[in-house]
Short mmCIF file of C-alpha atoms in Angstrom, two decimals:
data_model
loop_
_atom_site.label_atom_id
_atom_site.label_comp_id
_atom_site.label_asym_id
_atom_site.label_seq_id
_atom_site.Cartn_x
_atom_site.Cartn_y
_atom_site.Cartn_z
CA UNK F 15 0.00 0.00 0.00
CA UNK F 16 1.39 3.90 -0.80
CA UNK F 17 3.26 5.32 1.99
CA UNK F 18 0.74 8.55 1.51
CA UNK F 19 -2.41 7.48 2.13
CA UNK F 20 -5.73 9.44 1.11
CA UNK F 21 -7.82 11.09 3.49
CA UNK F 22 -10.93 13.20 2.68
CA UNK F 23 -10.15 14.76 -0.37
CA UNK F 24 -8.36 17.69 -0.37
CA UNK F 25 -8.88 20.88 -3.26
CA UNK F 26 -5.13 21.76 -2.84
CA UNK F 27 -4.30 20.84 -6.43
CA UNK F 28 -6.74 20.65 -9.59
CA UNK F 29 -7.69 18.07 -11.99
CA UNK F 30 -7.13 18.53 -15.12
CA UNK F 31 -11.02 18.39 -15.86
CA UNK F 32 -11.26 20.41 -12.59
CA UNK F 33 -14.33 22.77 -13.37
CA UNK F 34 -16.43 20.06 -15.86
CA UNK F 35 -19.97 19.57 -14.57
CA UNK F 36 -20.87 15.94 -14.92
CA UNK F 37 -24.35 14.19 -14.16
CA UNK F 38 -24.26 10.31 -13.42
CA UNK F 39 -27.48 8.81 -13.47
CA UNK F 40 -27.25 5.78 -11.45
CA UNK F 41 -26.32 2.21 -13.02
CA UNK F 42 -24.04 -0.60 -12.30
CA UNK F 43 -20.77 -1.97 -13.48
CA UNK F 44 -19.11 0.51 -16.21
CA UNK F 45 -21.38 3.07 -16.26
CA UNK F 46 -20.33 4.29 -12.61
CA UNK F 47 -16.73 3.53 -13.21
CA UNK F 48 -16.60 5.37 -16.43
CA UNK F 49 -18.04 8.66 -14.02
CA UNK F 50 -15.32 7.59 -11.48
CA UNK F 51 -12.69 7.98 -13.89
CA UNK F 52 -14.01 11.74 -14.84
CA UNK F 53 -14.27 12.35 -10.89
CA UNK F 54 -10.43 10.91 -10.06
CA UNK F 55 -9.46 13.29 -13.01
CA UNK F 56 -10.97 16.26 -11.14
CA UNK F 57 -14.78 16.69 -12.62
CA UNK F 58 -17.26 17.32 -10.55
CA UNK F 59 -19.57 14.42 -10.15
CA UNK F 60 -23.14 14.93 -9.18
CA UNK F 61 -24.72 10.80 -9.14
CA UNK F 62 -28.27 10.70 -9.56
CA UNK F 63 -29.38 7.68 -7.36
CA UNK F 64 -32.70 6.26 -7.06
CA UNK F 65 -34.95 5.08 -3.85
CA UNK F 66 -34.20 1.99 -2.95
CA UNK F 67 -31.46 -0.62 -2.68
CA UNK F 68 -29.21 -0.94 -5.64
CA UNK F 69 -29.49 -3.35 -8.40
CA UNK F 70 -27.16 -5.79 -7.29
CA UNK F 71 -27.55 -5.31 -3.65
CA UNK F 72 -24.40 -4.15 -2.11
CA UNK F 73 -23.44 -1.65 0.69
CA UNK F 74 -22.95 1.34 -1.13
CA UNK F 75 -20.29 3.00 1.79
CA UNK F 76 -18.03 0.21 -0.14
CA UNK F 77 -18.80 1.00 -3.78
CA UNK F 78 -15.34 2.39 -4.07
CA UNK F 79 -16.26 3.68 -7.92
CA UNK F 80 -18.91 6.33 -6.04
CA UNK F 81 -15.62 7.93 -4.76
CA UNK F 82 -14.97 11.26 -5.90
CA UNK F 83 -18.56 11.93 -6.54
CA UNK F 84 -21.85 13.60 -4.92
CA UNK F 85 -25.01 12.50 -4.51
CA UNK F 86 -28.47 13.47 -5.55
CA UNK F 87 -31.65 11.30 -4.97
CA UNK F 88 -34.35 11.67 -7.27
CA UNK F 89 -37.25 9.62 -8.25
CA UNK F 90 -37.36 9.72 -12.02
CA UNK F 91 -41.01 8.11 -12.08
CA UNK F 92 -42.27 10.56 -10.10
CA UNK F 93 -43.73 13.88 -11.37
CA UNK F 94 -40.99 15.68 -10.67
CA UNK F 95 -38.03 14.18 -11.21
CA UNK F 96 -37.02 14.54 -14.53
CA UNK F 97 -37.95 17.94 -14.09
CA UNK F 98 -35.09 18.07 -11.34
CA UNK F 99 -32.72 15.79 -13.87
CA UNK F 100 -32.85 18.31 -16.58
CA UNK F 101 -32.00 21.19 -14.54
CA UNK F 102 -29.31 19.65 -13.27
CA UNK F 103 -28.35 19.04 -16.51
CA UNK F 104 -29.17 22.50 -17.97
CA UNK F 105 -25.23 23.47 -15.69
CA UNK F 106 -23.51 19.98 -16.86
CA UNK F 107 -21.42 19.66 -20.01
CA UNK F 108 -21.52 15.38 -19.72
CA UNK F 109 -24.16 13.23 -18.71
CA UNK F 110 -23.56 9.48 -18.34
CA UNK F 111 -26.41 7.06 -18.19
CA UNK F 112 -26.29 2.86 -19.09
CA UNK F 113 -29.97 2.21 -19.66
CA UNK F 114 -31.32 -0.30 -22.38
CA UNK F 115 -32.53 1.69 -25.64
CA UNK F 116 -35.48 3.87 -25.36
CA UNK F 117 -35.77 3.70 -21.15
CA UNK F 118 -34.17 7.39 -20.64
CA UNK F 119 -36.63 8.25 -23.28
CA UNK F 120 -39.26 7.12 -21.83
CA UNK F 121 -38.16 8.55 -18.13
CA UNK F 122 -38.02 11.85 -20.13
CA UNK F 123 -34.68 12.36 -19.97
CA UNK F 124 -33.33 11.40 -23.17
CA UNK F 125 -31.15 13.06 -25.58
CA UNK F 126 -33.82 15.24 -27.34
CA UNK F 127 -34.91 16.48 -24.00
CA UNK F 128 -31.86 17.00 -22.28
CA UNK F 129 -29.84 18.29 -25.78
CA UNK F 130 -32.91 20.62 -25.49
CA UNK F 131 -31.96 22.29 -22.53
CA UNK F 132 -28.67 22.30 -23.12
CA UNK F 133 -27.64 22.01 -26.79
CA UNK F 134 -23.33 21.69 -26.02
CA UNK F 135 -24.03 18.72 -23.73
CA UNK F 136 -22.62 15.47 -24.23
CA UNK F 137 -24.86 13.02 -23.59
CA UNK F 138 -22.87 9.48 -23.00
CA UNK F 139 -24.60 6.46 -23.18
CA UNK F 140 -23.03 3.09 -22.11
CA UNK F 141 -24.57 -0.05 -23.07
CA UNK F 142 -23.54 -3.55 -23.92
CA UNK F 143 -25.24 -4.35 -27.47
CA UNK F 144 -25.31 -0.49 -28.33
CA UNK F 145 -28.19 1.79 -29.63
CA UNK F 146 -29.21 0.68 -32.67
CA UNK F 147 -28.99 -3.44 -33.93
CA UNK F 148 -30.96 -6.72 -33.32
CA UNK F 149 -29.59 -7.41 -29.90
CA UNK F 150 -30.21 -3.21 -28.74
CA UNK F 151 -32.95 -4.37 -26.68
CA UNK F 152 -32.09 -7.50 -25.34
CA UNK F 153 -30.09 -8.04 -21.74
CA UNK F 154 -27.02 -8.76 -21.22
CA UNK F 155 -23.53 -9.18 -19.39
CA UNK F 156 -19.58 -8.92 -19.94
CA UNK F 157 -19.24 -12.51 -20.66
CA UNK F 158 -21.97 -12.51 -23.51
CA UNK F 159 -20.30 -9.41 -24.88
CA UNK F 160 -16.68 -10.62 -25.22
CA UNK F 161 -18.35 -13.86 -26.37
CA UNK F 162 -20.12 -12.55 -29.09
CA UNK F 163 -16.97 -9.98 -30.03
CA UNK F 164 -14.50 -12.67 -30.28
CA UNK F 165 -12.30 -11.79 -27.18
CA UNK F 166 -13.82 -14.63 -25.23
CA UNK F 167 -12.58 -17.69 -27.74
CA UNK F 168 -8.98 -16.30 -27.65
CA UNK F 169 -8.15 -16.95 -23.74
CA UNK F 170 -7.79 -20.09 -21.99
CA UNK F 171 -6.17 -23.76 -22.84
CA UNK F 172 -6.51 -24.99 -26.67
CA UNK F 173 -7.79 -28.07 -24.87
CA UNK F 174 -9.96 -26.64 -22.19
CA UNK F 175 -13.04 -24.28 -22.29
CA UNK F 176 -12.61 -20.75 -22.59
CA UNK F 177 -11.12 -18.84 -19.39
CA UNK F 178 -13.45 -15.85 -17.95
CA UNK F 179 -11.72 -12.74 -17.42
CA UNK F 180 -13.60 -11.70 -14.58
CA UNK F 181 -15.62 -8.74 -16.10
CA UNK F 182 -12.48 -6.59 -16.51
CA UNK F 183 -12.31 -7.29 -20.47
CA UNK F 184 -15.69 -6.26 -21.64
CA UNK F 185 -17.41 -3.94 -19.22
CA UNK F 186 -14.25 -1.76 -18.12
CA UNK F 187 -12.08 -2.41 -21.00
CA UNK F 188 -14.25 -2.47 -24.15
CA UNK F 189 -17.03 -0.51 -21.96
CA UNK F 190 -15.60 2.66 -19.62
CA UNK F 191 -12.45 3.04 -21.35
CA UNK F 192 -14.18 3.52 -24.86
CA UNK F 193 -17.25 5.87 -22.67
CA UNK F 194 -14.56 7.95 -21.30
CA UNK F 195 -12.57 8.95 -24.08
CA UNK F 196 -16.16 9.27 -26.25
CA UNK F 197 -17.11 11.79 -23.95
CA UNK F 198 -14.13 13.82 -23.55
CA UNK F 199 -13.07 13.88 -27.20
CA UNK F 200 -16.92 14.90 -27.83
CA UNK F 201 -16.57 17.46 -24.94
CA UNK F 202 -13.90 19.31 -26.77
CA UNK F 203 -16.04 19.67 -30.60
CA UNK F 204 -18.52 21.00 -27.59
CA UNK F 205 -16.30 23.24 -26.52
CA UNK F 206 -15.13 24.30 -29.57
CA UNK F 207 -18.52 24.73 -31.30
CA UNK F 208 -21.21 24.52 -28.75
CA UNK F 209 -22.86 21.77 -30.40
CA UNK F 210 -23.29 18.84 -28.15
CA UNK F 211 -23.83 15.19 -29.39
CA UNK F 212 -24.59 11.98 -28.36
CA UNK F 213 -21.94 9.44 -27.74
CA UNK F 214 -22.93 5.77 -28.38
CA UNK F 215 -20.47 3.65 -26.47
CA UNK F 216 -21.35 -0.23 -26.68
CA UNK F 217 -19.24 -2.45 -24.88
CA UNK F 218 -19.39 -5.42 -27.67
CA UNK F 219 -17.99 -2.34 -30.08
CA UNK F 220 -15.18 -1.33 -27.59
CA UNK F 221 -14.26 -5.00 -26.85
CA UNK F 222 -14.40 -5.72 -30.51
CA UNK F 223 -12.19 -2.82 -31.18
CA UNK F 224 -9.46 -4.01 -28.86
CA UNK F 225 -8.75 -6.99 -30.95
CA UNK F 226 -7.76 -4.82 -33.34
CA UNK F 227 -3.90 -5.81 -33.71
CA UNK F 228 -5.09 -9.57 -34.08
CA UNK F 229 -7.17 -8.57 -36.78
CA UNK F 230 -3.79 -7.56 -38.58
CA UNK F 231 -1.73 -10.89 -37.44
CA UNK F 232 -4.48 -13.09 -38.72
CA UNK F 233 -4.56 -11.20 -42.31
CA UNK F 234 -0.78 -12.17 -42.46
CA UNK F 235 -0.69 -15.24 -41.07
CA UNK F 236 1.17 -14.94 -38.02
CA UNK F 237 -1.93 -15.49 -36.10
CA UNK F 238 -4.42 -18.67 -35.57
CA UNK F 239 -7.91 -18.15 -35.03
CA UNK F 240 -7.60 -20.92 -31.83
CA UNK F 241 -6.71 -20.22 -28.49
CA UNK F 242 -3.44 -21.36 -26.64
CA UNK F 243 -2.09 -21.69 -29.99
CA UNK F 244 -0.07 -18.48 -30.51
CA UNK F 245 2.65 -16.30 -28.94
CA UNK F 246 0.61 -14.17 -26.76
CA UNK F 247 -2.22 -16.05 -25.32
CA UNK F 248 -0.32 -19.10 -23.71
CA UNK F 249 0.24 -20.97 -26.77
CA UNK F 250 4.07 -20.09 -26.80
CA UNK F 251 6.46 -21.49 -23.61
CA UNK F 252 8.09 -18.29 -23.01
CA UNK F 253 5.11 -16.47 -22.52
CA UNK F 254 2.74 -18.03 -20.16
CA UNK F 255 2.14 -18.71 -16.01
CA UNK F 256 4.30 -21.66 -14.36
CA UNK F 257 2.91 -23.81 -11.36
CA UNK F 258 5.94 -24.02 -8.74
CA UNK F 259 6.78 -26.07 -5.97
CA UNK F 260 4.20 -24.72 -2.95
CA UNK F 261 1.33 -24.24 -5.65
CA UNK F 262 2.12 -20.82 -6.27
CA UNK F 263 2.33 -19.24 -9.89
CA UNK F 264 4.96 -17.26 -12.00
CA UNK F 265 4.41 -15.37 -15.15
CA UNK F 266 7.18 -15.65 -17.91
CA UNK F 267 7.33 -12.66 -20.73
CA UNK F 268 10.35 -13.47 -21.98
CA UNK F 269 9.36 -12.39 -25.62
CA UNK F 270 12.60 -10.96 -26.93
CA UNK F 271 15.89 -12.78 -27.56
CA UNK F 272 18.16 -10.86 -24.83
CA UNK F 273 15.53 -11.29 -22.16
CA UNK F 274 15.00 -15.29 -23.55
CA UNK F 275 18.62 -15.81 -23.01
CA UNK F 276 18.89 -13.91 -19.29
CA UNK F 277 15.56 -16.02 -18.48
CA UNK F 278 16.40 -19.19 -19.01
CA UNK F 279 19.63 -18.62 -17.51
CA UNK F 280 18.44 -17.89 -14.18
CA UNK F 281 16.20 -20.75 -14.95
CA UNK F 282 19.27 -22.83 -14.85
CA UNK F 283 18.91 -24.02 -17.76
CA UNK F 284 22.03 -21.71 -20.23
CA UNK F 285 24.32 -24.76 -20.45
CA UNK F 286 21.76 -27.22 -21.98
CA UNK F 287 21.26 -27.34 -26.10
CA UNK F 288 17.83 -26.44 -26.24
CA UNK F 289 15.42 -26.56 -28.76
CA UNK F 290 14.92 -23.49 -31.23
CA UNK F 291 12.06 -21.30 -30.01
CA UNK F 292 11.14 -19.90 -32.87
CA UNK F 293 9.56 -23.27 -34.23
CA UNK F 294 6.61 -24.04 -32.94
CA UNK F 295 7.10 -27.64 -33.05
CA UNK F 296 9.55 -27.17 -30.24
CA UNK F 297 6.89 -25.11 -27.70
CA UNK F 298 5.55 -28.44 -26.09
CA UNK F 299 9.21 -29.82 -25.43
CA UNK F 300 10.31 -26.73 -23.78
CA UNK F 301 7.20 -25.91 -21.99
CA UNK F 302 7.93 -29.30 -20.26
CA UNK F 303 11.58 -27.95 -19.14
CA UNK F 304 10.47 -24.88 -18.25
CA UNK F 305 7.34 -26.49 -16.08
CA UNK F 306 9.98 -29.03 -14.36
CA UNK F 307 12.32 -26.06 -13.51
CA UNK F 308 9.71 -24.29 -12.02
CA UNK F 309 8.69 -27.09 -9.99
CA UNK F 310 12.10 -27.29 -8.24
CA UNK F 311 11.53 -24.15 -5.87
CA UNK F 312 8.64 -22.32 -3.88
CA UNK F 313 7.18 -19.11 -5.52
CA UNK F 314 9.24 -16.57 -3.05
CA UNK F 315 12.71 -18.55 -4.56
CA UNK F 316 11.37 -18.00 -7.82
CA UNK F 317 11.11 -14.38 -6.81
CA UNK F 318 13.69 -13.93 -5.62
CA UNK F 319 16.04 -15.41 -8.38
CA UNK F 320 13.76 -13.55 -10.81
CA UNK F 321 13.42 -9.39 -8.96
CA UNK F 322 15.61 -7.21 -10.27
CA UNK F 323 16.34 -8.35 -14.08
CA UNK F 324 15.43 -8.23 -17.41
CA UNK F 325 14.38 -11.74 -17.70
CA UNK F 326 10.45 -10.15 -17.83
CA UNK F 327 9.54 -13.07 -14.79
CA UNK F 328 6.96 -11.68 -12.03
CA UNK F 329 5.19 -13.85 -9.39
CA UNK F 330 1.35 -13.98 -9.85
CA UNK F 331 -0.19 -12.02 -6.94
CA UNK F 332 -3.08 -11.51 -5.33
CA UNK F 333 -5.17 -8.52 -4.60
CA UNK F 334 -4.03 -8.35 -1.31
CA UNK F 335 -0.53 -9.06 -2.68
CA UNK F 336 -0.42 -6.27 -4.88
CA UNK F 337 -1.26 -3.92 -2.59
CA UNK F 338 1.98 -4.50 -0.55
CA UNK F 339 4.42 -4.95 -3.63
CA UNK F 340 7.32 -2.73 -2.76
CA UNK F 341 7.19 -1.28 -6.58
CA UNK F 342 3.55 -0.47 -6.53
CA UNK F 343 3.61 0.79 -2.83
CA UNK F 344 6.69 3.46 -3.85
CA UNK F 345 4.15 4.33 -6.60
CA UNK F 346 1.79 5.36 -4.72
CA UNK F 347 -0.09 2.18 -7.00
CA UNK F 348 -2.86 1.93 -4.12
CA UNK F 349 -4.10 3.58 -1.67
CA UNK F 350 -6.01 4.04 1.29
CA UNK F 351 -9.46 6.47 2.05
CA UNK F 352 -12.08 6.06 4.56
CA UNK F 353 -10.47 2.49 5.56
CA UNK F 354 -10.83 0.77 2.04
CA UNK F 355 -7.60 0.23 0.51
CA UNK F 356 -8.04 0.50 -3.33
CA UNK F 357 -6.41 1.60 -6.81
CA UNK F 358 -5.38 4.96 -6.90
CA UNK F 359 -6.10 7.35 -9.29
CA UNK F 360 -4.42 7.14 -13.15
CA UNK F 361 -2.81 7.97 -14.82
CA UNK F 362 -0.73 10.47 -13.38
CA UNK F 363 0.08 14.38 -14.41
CA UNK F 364 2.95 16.44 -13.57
CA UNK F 365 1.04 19.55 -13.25
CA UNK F 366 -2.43 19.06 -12.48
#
């Protein structure tokens, strides 16, 4: 954990959206971390919750991605509350909502309305299957998103079923990253021209979008369209995770030939004749070395033979391991406010 832990947060120093009006209206999953990620960056937050317990249940004093923000509660089925949405967004320059098609519509606090009474805003709509298609209606989760986009067949064993990234691949990845930089890139045409827009962000398109380099290795053949077949997804022995001796895990990078040669010399293995790396035929021979190496020694040997060189080696930690990694804690990598420890913000500025 950082040595300079958060308290309530302080004014001293500015974002550098410090002074962009910003109306949340409450969700789950990446519509509230795309608004954290405008909040961290110094916007000013205002979440529009409604009555009730959240969606998914949930103590919302731990919903780390409300930090940053304040809170507004309005009933958006009563009488009055869109009235009270609107005029809160009447002083905002970004709204962010993840409703299905047509529901903020029908709440009456869609684009036409809100663009309306504000014609710069950007309105920012986060959804898995998008606005407009067959699926725009339908429900829907991360895994059925990266499923349908392809990212989802590319990760796990070629002989196993397909591994699930947690949700970190389609909903924050493919779905707040994309949001976030719609909005802001939209906010500056605002800026510039004071004609708003709506920003269509739909997680299947982001995750989609970040197999983009794939796309390009396939067309020249350097790719196969199976997992664990290929040099980045576990297919290839000197890029994968290693099981060693006390059931702990280490992660081997060692893509390029000077960090190869430095890696499997601390492996102990520089004065054998191994096999060429470069053909395929030889992965499953020296995955088998590599895997009775690692067997030899505990994780923290591992570790320790590994810290501090270029053979790209790193022990697989965690949560609660990462928090304490001497790297990350110098960094200032996590934190700790109101007694949760948790990511800090990122990336970093030198000014703001």
């Amino acid at each position: 954990m950082s040595q300079y832990p958060t308290g309530p947060a302080g004014r001293d120093t500015a974002g550098p959206l410090d002074g962009v009006r910003v109306v949340e209206l409450a969700g789950i999953g990446p519509g509230p971390f795309a608004a954290m990620l405008l909040a961290d960056l110094g916007a000013d937050v205002v979440r529009v919750d409604r009555p009730g317990r959240p969606p998914l249940g949930g103590d919302p004093a731990h919903d780390v991605t409300n930090r940053n923000k304040r809170s507004v509660l309005v009933d958006l089925k009563s009488p009055e509350g869109p009235h009270t949405v609107r005029a809160l967004v009447a002083r905002a320059e970004i709204l962010v909502e993840g409703y299905r098609p047509g529901v903020a519509e029908r709440l009456g606090v869609g684009p036409e309305a809100c663009l309306a009474d504000n014609p710069a805003l950007v309105y920012g709509r986060m959804t898995g299957w998008g606005q407009r298609g067959p699926l725009a209606s339908r429900a829907g989760h991360d895994i059925g998103y990266i499923a349908t986009a392809g990212n989802l067949s590319m990760i796990g064993a070629p002989e196993g079923p397909p591994v699930l990234p947690v949700n970190l691949l389609g909903d924050y990845a493919g779905g707040s990253l994309y949001l976030t930089t719609g909005v802001l890139a939209a906010l500056l045409t605002a800026r510039a021209t004071g004609r708003g827009q709506v920003v269509d962000a739909a997680i299947v398109d982001g995750a989609a979008h970040l197999t983009t380099m794939f796309w390009g290795m396939l067309a020249e053949g350097t790719w196969q369209d199976a997992r664990g077949r290929n040099l980045l997804d576990g297919g290839c022995p000197h890029y994968g995770v290693y099981e060693t001796a006390d059931g702990g895990w280490m992660a081997v990078g060692a893509l390029e030939p000077q960090f190869y040669a430095e890696f499997v010399a601390l492996l102990g293995l520089a004065g054998e004749a191994l096999p060429d790396r470069a053909d395929p035929r030889n992965w499953p021979e020296l995955r088998a070395l590599f895997t009775a190496r690692f067997k030899t020694a505990d994780r923290a040997r591992w570790t320790a033979v590994f810290e501090g060189t270029d053979a790209c080696v790193a022990p697989v930690l965690s949560l609660h391991e990462a928090a304490g990694h001497r790297h990350l804690a110098a960094r200032g990598t996590y934190t700790e406010a109101y007694g949760i420890t948790q990511p800090a913000p990122a990336p970093r500025f030198s000014h703001t």
